[in-house]
CSV table of C-alpha atoms in Angstrom, one decimal:
chain,number,residue,atom,x,y,z
A,29,MET,CA,-10.5,-21.7,-9.6
A,30,ALA,CA,-6.7,-21.7,-9.9
A,31,ASN,CA,-6.7,-17.9,-10.1
A,32,ARG,CA,-9.1,-17.3,-7.3
A,33,CYS,CA,-7.2,-15.4,-4.6
A,34,THR,CA,-10.2,-14.0,-2.7
A,35,HIS,CA,-12.2,-15.4,0.2
A,36,ILE,CA,-15.5,-14.2,1.7
A,37,PRO,CA,-14.8,-13.7,5.4
A,38,GLU,CA,-16.9,-13.5,8.6
A,39,ILE,CA,-16.1,-9.8,9.4
A,40,MET,CA,-16.3,-8.5,13.0
A,41,LEU,CA,-17.5,-5.0,13.9
A,42,PRO,CA,-18.2,-3.3,17.2
A,43,ARG,CA,-21.7,-3.6,18.7
A,44,GLU,CA,-24.2,-1.0,17.5
A,45,SER,CA,-24.0,1.2,20.6
A,46,THR,CA,-20.3,1.8,20.1
A,47,ASP,CA,-19.1,5.4,19.4
A,48,LEU,CA,-17.4,4.7,16.1
A,49,SER,CA,-15.6,8.1,16.0
A,50,LYS,CA,-13.6,6.7,19.0
A,51,TRP,CA,-13.4,3.1,17.7
A,52,ALA,CA,-11.8,3.9,14.3
A,53,VAL,CA,-8.1,4.8,14.5
A,54,ILE,CA,-5.6,5.5,11.7
A,55,ALA,CA,-3.2,2.7,10.5
A,56,CYS,CA,-0.4,2.0,13.0
A,57,ASP,CA,2.4,2.8,10.5
A,58,GLN,CA,1.4,6.5,10.3
A,59,TYR,CA,2.8,9.5,12.2
A,60,THR,CA,5.8,7.4,13.3
A,61,SER,CA,7.8,10.6,14.1
A,62,GLN,CA,4.9,12.4,15.9
A,63,PRO,CA,4.2,10.8,19.3
A,64,GLU,CA,2.0,13.9,20.0
A,65,TYR,CA,-0.5,12.6,17.4
A,66,TRP,CA,-0.8,9.3,19.2
A,67,ALA,CA,-1.0,11.0,22.7
A,68,GLU,CA,-3.9,13.1,21.4
A,69,THR,CA,-5.5,10.0,19.9
A,70,ASP,CA,-5.2,8.3,23.3
A,71,ARG,CA,-6.8,11.4,25.0
A,72,ILE,CA,-9.7,11.3,22.5
A,73,VAL,CA,-10.4,7.6,23.0
A,74,GLY,CA,-10.2,7.7,26.8
A,75,GLY,CA,-11.8,4.6,28.2
A,76,ALA,CA,-14.1,3.9,25.2
A,77,PRO,CA,-13.8,0.7,23.1
A,78,SER,CA,-11.3,1.5,20.4
A,79,THR,CA,-9.0,-0.2,17.8
A,80,LEU,CA,-6.3,1.9,19.5
A,81,ARG,CA,-6.3,-0.8,22.2
A,82,LEU,CA,-6.0,-3.6,19.6
A,83,THR,CA,-3.0,-2.3,17.6
A,84,LEU,CA,0.5,-1.1,18.4
A,85,PRO,CA,1.3,2.3,16.8
A,86,GLU,CA,4.8,1.9,15.3
A,87,VAL,CA,5.9,5.1,17.1
A,88,TYR,CA,6.2,2.8,20.1
A,89,LEU,CA,7.8,-0.2,18.4
A,90,GLU,CA,11.3,0.5,19.8
A,91,ASP,CA,10.2,1.4,23.3
A,92,ALA,CA,11.3,-0.5,26.3
A,93,ASP,CA,7.7,-1.4,27.3
A,94,VAL,CA,6.8,-2.9,23.9
A,95,GLN,CA,6.3,-6.4,25.3
A,96,ALA,CA,4.0,-5.2,28.0
A,97,ARG,CA,2.0,-3.2,25.4
A,98,THR,CA,1.8,-6.3,23.2
A,99,GLU,CA,0.5,-8.4,26.1
A,100,LYS,CA,-2.1,-5.8,26.9
A,101,ILE,CA,-3.3,-5.7,23.3
A,102,HIS,CA,-3.7,-9.5,23.2
A,103,GLU,CA,-5.6,-9.3,26.5
A,104,THR,CA,-7.9,-6.6,25.2
A,105,MET,CA,-8.7,-8.6,22.1
A,106,ARG,CA,-9.9,-11.5,24.2
A,107,GLN,CA,-11.9,-9.2,26.4
A,108,TYR,CA,-13.6,-7.5,23.5
A,109,ILE,CA,-14.7,-10.9,22.2
A,110,ALA,CA,-15.8,-12.2,25.7
A,111,ASP,CA,-17.9,-9.1,26.5
A,112,ASP,CA,-19.4,-8.8,23.0
A,113,THR,CA,-17.8,-5.5,22.3
A,114,LEU,CA,-17.2,-7.2,18.9
A,115,ARG,CA,-19.9,-9.0,17.0
A,116,THR,CA,-19.4,-11.4,14.1
A,117,LEU,CA,-21.4,-10.7,10.9
A,118,PRO,CA,-22.5,-13.5,8.6
A,119,ALA,CA,-20.1,-14.3,5.8
A,120,GLY,CA,-19.9,-11.3,3.4
A,121,VAL,CA,-18.0,-8.3,2.3
A,122,VAL,CA,-18.2,-4.6,3.2
A,123,LEU,CA,-18.6,-1.9,0.6
A,124,THR,CA,-16.8,1.2,1.9
A,125,GLU,CA,-16.8,4.9,0.9
A,126,ARG,CA,-14.3,7.3,2.5
A,127,TRP,CA,-14.4,11.0,2.1
A,128,SER,CA,-11.1,12.6,3.3
A,129,GLY,CA,-11.2,16.2,2.0
A,130,GLY,CA,-10.9,15.8,-1.7
A,131,THR,CA,-13.6,16.3,-4.4
A,132,CYS,CA,-14.5,12.6,-4.5
A,133,PRO,CA,-14.6,9.6,-2.1
A,134,ARG,CA,-12.3,6.5,-2.2
A,135,ARG,CA,-14.4,3.5,-2.8
A,136,GLY,CA,-13.4,-0.1,-2.0
A,137,ILE,CA,-14.5,-3.6,-0.9
A,138,VAL,CA,-13.3,-5.1,2.3
A,139,LEU,CA,-12.8,-8.9,1.9
A,140,ALA,CA,-10.1,-11.5,2.5
A,141,VAL,CA,-7.3,-12.7,0.2
A,142,ASP,CA,-5.4,-15.9,0.3
A,143,LEU,CA,-1.8,-15.6,1.7
A,144,GLU,CA,-0.9,-18.6,-0.4
A,145,ALA,CA,-1.3,-16.4,-3.4
A,146,TYR,CA,1.1,-13.7,-2.0
A,147,GLU,CA,4.9,-13.5,-2.1
A,148,TYR,CA,7.1,-10.5,-1.4
A,149,THR,CA,10.4,-12.0,-2.4
A,150,PRO,CA,12.1,-10.4,-5.4
A,151,GLY,CA,11.3,-12.2,-8.7
A,152,SER,CA,8.1,-13.7,-7.3
A,153,ALA,CA,5.4,-14.7,-9.9
A,154,SER,CA,2.6,-14.8,-7.3
A,155,LEU,CA,-0.8,-13.3,-8.2
A,156,ILE,CA,-0.5,-10.9,-5.3
A,157,ARG,CA,2.7,-8.9,-5.2
A,158,PRO,CA,4.0,-5.7,-3.5
A,159,THR,CA,4.5,-2.6,-5.6
A,160,GLU,CA,7.7,-1.7,-3.6
A,161,LYS,CA,10.5,-3.6,-2.0
A,162,THR,CA,9.7,-5.3,1.3
A,163,VAL,CA,12.3,-4.6,4.0
A,164,VAL,CA,12.4,-8.0,5.7
A,165,GLU,CA,14.1,-6.5,8.8
A,166,ARG,CA,10.7,-4.8,9.5
A,167,ILE,CA,8.9,-8.0,9.9
A,168,PRO,CA,10.1,-9.6,13.2
A,169,PRO,CA,9.0,-6.8,15.6
A,170,ARG,CA,5.6,-6.8,13.9
A,171,LEU,CA,5.4,-10.6,14.0
A,172,LYS,CA,5.7,-10.5,17.8
A,173,VAL,CA,2.5,-8.4,17.9
A,174,ARG,CA,0.7,-10.9,15.7
A,175,GLU,CA,1.9,-14.0,17.5
A,176,GLY,CA,-0.5,-14.4,20.4
A,177,ALA,CA,-3.2,-12.2,18.8
A,178,CYS,CA,-6.6,-13.8,18.1
A,179,LEU,CA,-7.7,-10.9,15.8
A,180,GLU,CA,-6.4,-8.9,12.9
A,181,LEU,CA,-7.5,-5.4,11.8
A,182,PRO,CA,-6.7,-4.4,8.3
A,183,HIS,CA,-5.0,-1.4,7.0
A,184,ILE,CA,-3.8,-3.2,3.8
A,185,MET,CA,-4.9,-1.7,0.5
A,186,ILE,CA,-4.8,-4.0,-2.5
A,187,LEU,CA,-5.0,-2.3,-5.9
A,188,ILE,CA,-6.6,-3.6,-9.0
A,189,ASP,CA,-6.2,-2.2,-12.6
A,190,ASP,CA,-9.8,-2.0,-13.8
A,191,PRO,CA,-9.9,0.9,-16.3
A,192,ASP,CA,-13.5,0.1,-17.3
A,193,ARG,CA,-14.6,0.4,-13.7
A,194,SER,CA,-16.7,-2.7,-14.0
A,195,ILE,CA,-16.1,-4.4,-10.6
A,196,ILE,CA,-16.3,-2.0,-7.7
A,197,GLU,CA,-18.0,1.1,-9.0
A,198,PRO,CA,-21.4,-0.4,-10.2
A,199,LEU,CA,-22.0,-1.7,-6.6
A,200,PHE,CA,-22.5,1.9,-5.4
A,201,GLU,CA,-25.6,2.2,-7.5
A,202,LYS,CA,-27.2,-0.4,-5.2
A,203,THR,CA,-26.4,1.0,-1.8
A,204,ASP,CA,-30.1,1.9,-1.1
A,205,SER,CA,-30.9,-1.8,-1.0
A,206,LEU,CA,-27.9,-2.8,1.3
A,207,GLU,CA,-27.7,-2.8,5.0
A,208,LYS,CA,-25.7,0.2,6.3
A,209,LEU,CA,-23.1,-1.0,8.8
A,210,TYR,CA,-21.4,2.2,9.8
A,211,ASP,CA,-21.6,5.9,8.9
A,212,THR,CA,-19.3,8.1,11.0
A,213,ASP,CA,-16.8,10.9,11.1
A,214,LEU,CA,-13.2,9.9,11.7
A,215,MET,CA,-11.0,11.5,14.4
A,216,GLN,CA,-8.0,13.7,13.8
A,217,ASN,CA,-8.9,15.1,10.4
A,218,GLY,CA,-9.7,11.7,8.9
A,219,GLY,CA,-12.9,12.7,7.2
A,220,HIS,CA,-16.0,10.5,7.0
A,221,ILE,CA,-16.6,6.8,6.2
A,222,THR,CA,-19.7,4.8,5.4
A,223,GLY,CA,-19.9,1.0,5.0
A,224,TRP,CA,-22.6,-1.3,3.6
A,225,PHE,CA,-22.9,-5.1,4.0
A,226,ILE,CA,-23.1,-7.4,1.0
A,227,PRO,CA,-23.9,-11.0,2.3
A,228,LYS,CA,-22.3,-14.0,0.7
A,229,GLY,CA,-24.4,-15.0,-2.3
A,230,ALA,CA,-25.0,-14.1,-5.9
A,231,GLU,CA,-23.6,-10.6,-5.5
A,232,THR,CA,-20.3,-11.7,-3.9
A,233,ASP,CA,-20.0,-14.5,-6.5
A,234,ALA,CA,-20.2,-11.8,-9.2
A,235,ILE,CA,-17.5,-9.7,-7.4
A,236,GLU,CA,-15.2,-12.7,-7.2
A,237,ALA,CA,-15.8,-13.6,-10.8
A,238,GLY,CA,-15.0,-10.0,-11.9
A,239,LEU,CA,-11.8,-10.1,-9.9
A,240,GLU,CA,-10.9,-13.5,-11.3
A,241,ALA,CA,-11.4,-12.2,-14.8
A,242,LEU,CA,-8.4,-9.9,-14.2
A,243,CYS,CA,-6.3,-13.1,-14.5
A,244,ASP,CA,-7.4,-13.7,-18.1
A,245,ARG,CA,-4.1,-14.2,-19.9
A,246,GLU,CA,-5.2,-12.8,-23.3
A,247,THR,CA,-6.7,-9.7,-21.8
A,248,PHE,CA,-3.7,-9.2,-19.5
A,249,ASN,CA,-1.2,-9.5,-22.3
A,250,LYS,CA,-3.1,-6.9,-24.4
A,251,LYS,CA,-3.5,-4.5,-21.5
A,252,TYR,CA,0.3,-4.3,-20.8
A,253,GLY,CA,1.7,-5.2,-24.2
A,254,CYS,CA,3.4,-8.3,-22.7
A,255,THR,CA,3.7,-12.0,-23.4
A,256,ASP,CA,3.1,-15.2,-21.4
A,257,ALA,CA,6.7,-14.7,-20.2
A,258,GLN,CA,5.5,-12.1,-17.8
A,259,ALA,CA,3.7,-13.3,-14.7
A,260,LEU,CA,0.1,-12.3,-14.2
A,261,LEU,CA,-0.5,-9.5,-11.7
A,262,PRO,CA,-4.2,-9.0,-10.9
A,263,TYR,CA,-3.4,-7.6,-7.4
A,264,ALA,CA,-0.7,-5.2,-6.3
A,265,VAL,CA,-0.3,-4.2,-2.6
A,266,GLY,CA,-0.5,-0.4,-2.6
A,267,ASP,CA,-0.5,0.3,1.2
A,268,GLY,CA,0.3,-1.9,4.2
A,269,ASN,CA,2.7,-4.3,2.5
A,270,HIS,CA,4.8,-4.8,5.7
A,271,SER,CA,1.5,-5.7,7.5
A,272,MET,CA,0.8,-8.2,4.7
A,273,ALA,CA,4.3,-9.6,4.9
A,274,THR,CA,3.9,-10.1,8.6
A,275,ALA,CA,0.6,-11.9,8.1
A,276,LYS,CA,2.4,-14.1,5.6
A,277,ALA,CA,5.2,-14.9,8.0
A,278,TYR,CA,2.7,-15.7,10.7
A,279,TRP,CA,0.8,-18.0,8.4
A,280,GLU,CA,4.0,-19.8,7.4
A,281,GLU,CA,4.6,-20.5,11.1
A,282,VAL,CA,1.0,-21.6,11.8
A,283,LYS,CA,0.7,-24.0,8.8
A,284,GLN,CA,3.7,-26.1,9.9
A,285,GLY,CA,1.5,-27.8,12.5
A,286,LEU,CA,-1.5,-28.3,10.3
A,287,SER,CA,-2.7,-31.1,7.9
A,288,ALA,CA,-3.4,-30.2,4.3
A,289,GLU,CA,-7.1,-30.3,5.2
A,290,GLU,CA,-6.7,-28.0,8.1
A,291,GLN,CA,-4.6,-25.6,6.1
A,292,ALA,CA,-7.4,-25.2,3.4
A,293,ASN,CA,-9.7,-23.2,5.6
A,294,HIS,CA,-7.6,-22.0,8.6
A,295,PRO,CA,-8.5,-18.3,9.4
A,296,ALA,CA,-4.8,-17.3,9.5
A,297,ARG,CA,-4.5,-18.2,5.9
A,298,PHE,CA,-6.7,-15.3,4.8
A,299,VAL,CA,-5.9,-11.7,5.5
A,300,LEU,CA,-8.5,-8.9,5.6
A,301,VAL,CA,-7.8,-6.1,3.0
A,302,GLU,CA,-9.6,-3.3,1.2
A,303,VAL,CA,-9.5,-3.7,-2.6
A,304,VAL,CA,-9.5,-0.4,-4.5
A,305,ASN,CA,-9.4,0.3,-8.2
A,306,ILE,CA,-6.3,2.2,-9.1
A,307,HIS,CA,-8.5,4.2,-11.5
A,308,ASP,CA,-10.6,5.4,-8.5
A,309,GLU,CA,-10.7,9.2,-8.9
A,310,SER,CA,-9.7,9.8,-5.3
A,311,LEU,CA,-6.3,8.1,-5.8
A,312,ILE,CA,-3.9,10.8,-6.9
A,313,ILE,CA,-0.7,9.2,-8.0
A,314,GLU,CA,2.0,11.8,-7.5
A,315,PRO,CA,5.6,11.5,-8.6
A,316,ILE,CA,8.3,11.9,-5.9
A,317,HIS,CA,11.3,13.9,-7.0
A,318,ARG,CA,15.0,13.3,-6.1
A,319,VAL,CA,17.4,15.7,-4.6
A,320,LEU,CA,21.1,14.8,-4.0
A,321,PHE,CA,23.3,16.6,-1.5
A,322,ASP,CA,27.1,16.9,-1.2
A,323,VAL,CA,27.7,16.1,-4.9
A,324,GLU,CA,29.5,17.8,-7.7
A,325,THR,CA,27.2,18.4,-10.6
A,326,ASP,CA,29.4,17.5,-13.6
A,327,ASP,CA,30.8,14.5,-11.7
A,328,LEU,CA,27.3,13.2,-11.0
A,329,LEU,CA,26.0,13.8,-14.6
A,330,SER,CA,29.0,12.1,-16.2
A,331,GLY,CA,28.8,9.2,-13.7
A,332,LEU,CA,25.1,8.7,-14.7
A,333,THR,CA,25.9,8.9,-18.4
A,334,ALA,CA,28.7,6.3,-18.0
A,335,PHE,CA,26.3,4.0,-16.0
A,336,TYR,CA,23.5,4.1,-18.6
A,337,GLU,CA,25.9,3.7,-21.6
A,338,ALA,CA,27.3,0.6,-19.9
A,339,GLN,CA,23.7,-0.7,-19.7
A,340,GLY,CA,23.3,-0.4,-23.4
A,341,CYS,CA,21.3,2.9,-23.3
A,342,LYS,CA,22.1,6.3,-24.8
A,343,ALA,CA,22.4,9.0,-22.2
A,344,TYR,CA,23.2,12.7,-22.5
A,345,VAL,CA,22.4,16.2,-21.2
A,346,ALA,CA,20.2,18.4,-23.3
A,347,ASP,CA,18.7,21.9,-23.1
A,348,GLN,CA,15.2,20.5,-23.5
A,349,ALA,CA,13.6,17.1,-23.8
A,350,PRO,CA,13.8,15.5,-27.2
A,351,ASN,CA,10.7,14.6,-29.1
A,352,ARG,CA,11.5,10.9,-29.2
A,353,ALA,CA,9.1,8.2,-28.2
A,354,GLY,CA,10.3,6.0,-25.3
A,355,ALA,CA,13.0,8.3,-24.0
A,356,HIS,CA,13.1,8.9,-20.3
A,357,CYS,CA,13.7,12.6,-19.5
A,358,TYR,CA,14.5,14.4,-16.2
A,359,PRO,CA,14.7,18.2,-15.9
A,360,PHE,CA,17.5,18.9,-13.4
A,361,TYR,CA,18.5,22.0,-11.4
A,362,SER,CA,21.8,22.8,-9.6
A,363,ALA,CA,23.7,25.9,-8.6
A,364,GLU,CA,25.9,25.7,-11.7
A,365,LYS,CA,23.5,24.6,-14.4
A,366,SER,CA,20.0,23.3,-15.4
A,367,GLY,CA,18.9,21.2,-18.3
A,368,VAL,CA,17.3,17.8,-19.1
A,369,PHE,CA,19.0,14.5,-18.5
A,370,VAL,CA,17.9,12.1,-21.2
A,371,VAL,CA,18.1,8.3,-21.3
A,372,GLU,CA,17.2,6.8,-24.7
A,373,ASN,CA,16.5,3.0,-25.2
A,374,PRO,CA,16.0,2.6,-21.5
A,375,LYS,CA,16.1,-1.0,-20.3
A,376,TRP,CA,13.6,-0.2,-17.5
A,377,SER,CA,9.9,0.2,-18.3
A,378,ILE,CA,9.1,3.3,-16.2
A,379,PRO,CA,11.2,6.5,-15.8
A,380,VAL,CA,11.4,6.3,-12.0
A,381,ALA,CA,13.1,2.8,-12.2
A,382,THR,CA,15.6,4.1,-14.8
A,383,MET,CA,16.6,7.1,-12.6
A,384,GLN,CA,16.7,5.4,-9.2
A,385,THR,CA,18.8,2.5,-10.5
A,386,GLY,CA,21.4,5.0,-11.8
A,387,LEU,CA,21.3,7.1,-8.6
A,388,ASP,CA,21.7,4.0,-6.5
A,389,ALA,CA,24.8,3.0,-8.5
A,390,TYR,CA,26.3,6.5,-8.0
A,391,LEU,CA,25.5,6.5,-4.3
A,392,ASP,CA,27.2,3.1,-3.9
A,393,GLN,CA,30.4,4.7,-5.2
A,394,HIS,CA,30.1,8.0,-3.3
A,395,SER,CA,29.7,7.5,0.4
A,396,THR,CA,29.5,11.2,1.3
A,397,ALA,CA,26.6,11.9,-1.1
A,398,ARG,CA,23.0,11.8,0.2
A,399,ILE,CA,19.6,11.5,-1.4
A,400,ASP,CA,16.2,12.8,-0.3
A,401,TYR,CA,12.7,12.2,-1.8
A,402,ILE,CA,10.8,15.4,-2.3
A,403,HIS,CA,7.1,16.1,-2.9
A,404,GLY,CA,6.5,19.1,-5.1
A,405,VAL,CA,8.4,20.5,-8.1
A,406,ASP,CA,9.0,23.9,-6.5
A,407,VAL,CA,10.7,22.4,-3.4
A,408,ALA,CA,12.9,20.0,-5.5
A,409,GLN,CA,14.0,23.0,-7.7
A,410,SER,CA,14.8,25.3,-4.8
A,411,LEU,CA,16.8,22.6,-2.9
A,412,GLY,CA,18.5,21.5,-6.1
A,413,LYS,CA,19.8,25.1,-6.8
A,414,LYS,CA,21.7,25.3,-3.5
A,415,PRO,CA,25.5,24.8,-3.8
A,416,GLY,CA,26.5,21.1,-3.6
A,417,ASN,CA,23.0,19.9,-4.5
A,418,ILE,CA,21.2,18.8,-7.6
A,419,GLY,CA,17.5,18.1,-8.0
A,420,PHE,CA,15.9,15.8,-10.6
A,421,ILE,CA,12.2,16.2,-11.5
A,422,LEU,CA,10.4,13.0,-12.1
A,423,PRO,CA,7.6,12.9,-14.7
A,424,ASP,CA,4.0,12.2,-13.8
A,425,ILE,CA,3.1,8.6,-13.5
A,426,ALA,CA,0.3,7.1,-15.5
A,427,LYS,CA,-1.8,4.8,-13.3
A,428,ASN,CA,-1.4,1.9,-15.8
A,429,ASP,CA,2.4,2.4,-15.4
A,430,LEU,CA,2.4,1.2,-11.8
A,431,PHE,CA,1.2,-2.2,-12.8
A,432,ARG,CA,3.3,-2.2,-15.9
A,433,GLY,CA,6.4,-1.4,-13.9
A,434,VAL,CA,5.9,-4.3,-11.5
A,435,VAL,CA,5.0,-6.7,-14.4
A,436,PHE,CA,8.2,-5.9,-16.4
A,437,ASP,CA,10.7,-4.7,-13.8
A,438,GLY,CA,9.6,-6.5,-10.6
A,439,VAL,CA,9.0,-4.4,-7.5
A,440,LEU,CA,9.1,-0.7,-8.1
A,441,PRO,CA,12.0,1.4,-6.7
A,442,ARG,CA,11.4,2.8,-3.2
A,443,LYS,CA,9.6,6.2,-3.2
A,444,THR,CA,8.2,5.6,-6.7
A,445,PHE,CA,4.9,7.4,-5.9
A,446,SER,CA,2.8,8.9,-3.2
A,447,MET,CA,-0.8,7.8,-2.7
A,448,GLY,CA,-2.4,10.3,-0.5
A,449,GLU,CA,-1.4,12.2,2.7
A,450,ALA,CA,-1.1,10.5,6.1
A,451,HIS,CA,-4.6,11.5,7.2
A,452,GLU,CA,-6.1,9.8,4.1
A,453,LYS,CA,-4.6,6.3,5.0
A,454,ARG,CA,-7.0,3.6,6.1
A,455,TYR,CA,-8.6,3.7,9.5
A,456,TYR,CA,-9.1,0.5,11.4
A,457,MET,CA,-12.8,-0.4,11.5
A,458,GLU,CA,-13.4,-4.1,10.7
A,459,ALA,CA,-11.7,-7.1,12.4
A,460,LYS,CA,-11.4,-10.9,11.7
A,461,MET,CA,-10.4,-13.9,13.7
A,462,ILE,CA,-7.0,-15.5,12.9
A,463,VAL,CA,-7.2,-18.4,15.3
A,464,LYS,CA,-9.6,-21.3,15.3
């Protein structure tokens, strides 16, 4: 049981008469520069029961009335429990299927994971780790919302690397025999979501056993070509890491006043998440390209070359990518020239880590230079070709490489990949108690 990170929770959902199209609202960390999105959401919800009243959209996090908003959220949580707006299901998990405009749905399992198995500090060997760096400064304002709350609502997505699709996908062959909990359109271009209930029992035991098998050391080493020197990574936080980090910070506060026995099953120790297979066809992992501004092309290329040479790599500019296994290659475009920047014998396991580390070193030495992270090759090319700019095209990312990158290099560089558009992010639906 040492590698069991999961917990079968008692999930809460709104009572059956609730208008779920008004209840479910997108994750609070989306549309942070678009207050009009949240104003429209508020208009749609009106006076209906809604997760909008239980969460604080981060667009308002810096506002002067944030304390009053937070107190109102806590009050509404207590009200929804007292007046039975929320009902508590028996222990179990939710199987969820979300259509958001693509050719296939995203499929996942809503359950709880143990915060004792999660660390976000660099170099951590915990079984649950973030894919990208956690900005600790983002935690305190979010912690203020969680302190005093009796409920949590999840927008955290935990990724697993199950190329055989043996854990989540077979469950959808059994939905006819499961209780359907919800089946609703989602507001503001969110698509449609359906959820089925799997009560705690033989089926959830099998799910947990399948997840636990991801920790098998021999299988893990073979999958990633690693040794026992690399820490196991069965779970990677794909979305909502700062929400997860805030839950961890809150649990660290709460457990100070608890005995070991009380800590073992306290509701704040377990956080509600959606577990999704990274091999789910709906997850399109897109590279994010780099464009630098206010730079001199030859100076930047020679600076990068010197940096990688100092790291024991071989680096050079070529007309086209060499046919050498293991080389990391980046087509580039500027007003003066275009070509391919090549790093051979890279010390980083994935190309984005190689490039970002070099660019960070350059930017540290050139305070007037700026970087932006661009979706789409065409946009990166056209921006790169403007005077004073240069654009680097990052290669496509194999899904296995996301886990491999974290296993070998630690957390991935910021803006490593994009996992869907804003409207495809998780909508709040389920809730769970975090107080006794």
